[in-house]
C-alpha positions in Angstrom: -3.0 -10.8 -11.1 -2.3 -8.6 -14.3 -6.7 -8.7 -14.3 -6.8 -7.5 -11.0 -3.8 -4.3 -12.1 -6.7 -3.3 -14.6 -8.7 -3.4 -12.6 -9.1 -1.3 -9.5 -10.3 2.0 -8.6 -9.2 2.2 -4.4 -6.6 4.5 -5.0 -3.8 4.8 -1.4 -1.7 6.4 0.6 0.8 5.1 2.3 2.4 7.0 5.7 5.5 6.9 6.3 6.8 8.2 10.2 10.9 8.5 9.8 13.2 9.6 12.7 16.9 9.8 11.6 17.3 6.3 10.2 17.5 7.2 6.6 19.3 4.2 5.1 16.2 2.7 7.0 13.9 4.3 5.0 15.4 4.2 1.6 15.2 0.2 1.2 10.9 1.1 2.8 10.0 3.8 0.2 11.6 1.7 -2.2 10.2 -0.9 -1.5 7.1 0.9 -1.8 7.7 2.0 -5.3 8.5 -0.8 -6.4 4.3 -2.5 -6.3 2.3 -4.1 -8.0 -0.5 -1.2 -8.9 0.0 1.5 -11.3 1.9 4.6 -10.2 -1.2 6.7 -9.7 -3.3 4.4 -7.7 -0.4 5.5 -4.9 0.9 8.1 -3.2 4.0 8.0 0.0 3.5 10.7 1.9 6.9 10.6 4.6 6.5 12.4 8.2 10.5 13.5 9.9 10.3 14.0 13.5 11.3 18.1 12.7 13.8 17.2 16.0 16.1 14.5 13.9 15.9 16.0 10.3 17.4 14.0 6.6 19.5 16.2 4.7 18.3 17.7 1.5 20.8 15.7 0.0 19.3 12.3 1.6 15.5 13.8 0.3 16.5 14.4 -3.8 17.8 10.6 -3.4 14.3 10.2 -2.7 12.8 12.5 -5.8 10.0 10.5 -6.8 6.6 12.3 -7.5 4.1 9.8 -5.9 6.8 11.1 -2.5 6.1 13.6 -0.5 7.7 15.3 2.6 6.0 17.0 5.8 7.5 17.7 9.1 5.8 17.0 12.8 6.9 18.4 15.8 5.5 15.8 18.4 7.9 13.2 18.3 5.9 10.2 18.5 5.8 8.1 16.2 1.9 8.5 16.5 1.7 12.2 15.7 4.1 11.1 12.9 1.1 8.6 11.4 -1.7 11.8 12.3 0.3 13.9 10.0 0.6 11.7 7.7 -3.5 11.2 7.9 -4.5 14.6 7.4 -2.4 15.1 4.6 -3.4 11.7 2.8 -5.4 11.8 -0.8 -6.0 8.6 -1.1 -9.3 6.4 -0.4 -7.5 4.3 1.9 -4.7 4.9 4.0 -1.4 2.3 5.1 1.0 3.1 8.0 4.7 1.4 7.1 6.8 1.3 9.6 10.6 3.6 7.8 12.6 -0.2 8.6 9.4 -2.5 6.7 10.0 -3.3 3.7 6.6 -4.1 1.7 6.3 -7.5 -0.6 5.4 -6.0 -3.6 1.6 -7.1 -3.8 1.2 -5.9 -0.4 -1.2 -2.1 -1.9 -3.1 -4.8 -5.0 -3.6 -7.3 -1.4 -5.4 -4.3 -0.1 -7.3 -2.5 -2.6 -8.7 -5.9 -3.5 -9.9 -6.9 0.0 -11.7 -3.7 0.3 -12.8 -3.9 -3.6 -14.6 -7.7 -3.2 -15.1 -7.7 0.8 -18.7 -7.1 1.9 -18.9 -5.7 3.3 -16.2 -3.3 3.2 -13.7 -3.8 6.8 -13.2 -1.3 8.2 -9.6 -2.3 8.9 -7.4 -5.2 7.1 -4.1 -6.9 8.6 -1.5 -9.6 7.2 1.7 -10.8 9.1 5.0 -9.4 8.9 8.4 -11.7 8.6 10.8 -10.2 10.2 14.1 -9.8 8.8 16.6 -9.3 11.0 20.3 -7.9 10.0 21.8 -10.4 12.2 20.9 -13.2 14.2 17.6 -13.1 16.5 17.3 -12.4 20.0 18.6 -15.5 21.8 15.3 -15.1 24.1 12.7 -13.8 21.2 11.1 -18.2 21.2 11.5 -19.0 17.4 6.8 -19.6 18.1 6.2 -16.2 18.3 8.4 -15.0 14.5 5.7 -15.2 12.3 2.8 -13.2 14.9 
């Protein structure tokens, strides 16, 4: 995979919208900061709701030059994503939920998909594998776990 890392040219903006869930957000951001692509190829935009702000000390614990903080007053995931899109500088914009953990090769796979597919795709996606902190709900069928 090193070959792909050295030849990438597209940059990525990772938008994470959050609402007073710092313990989840921190894990999510850490997973993005551990990506296989060079640090200068991506940025992280954290958009927090003005209704439930993350404390200054919590923000300082995610002190990294790749991370930028924004506020939104709409109170919804869509508003947060729109704020992130408006402020993004990357060639590709990706969204990550504040309680999701990205695979270390997530951004590499996304940029590789755009660079190697012709015609260039408008969007790409991949599997989401739930990781429950306790047992999954009994009513949730096993066959839907990987959808």
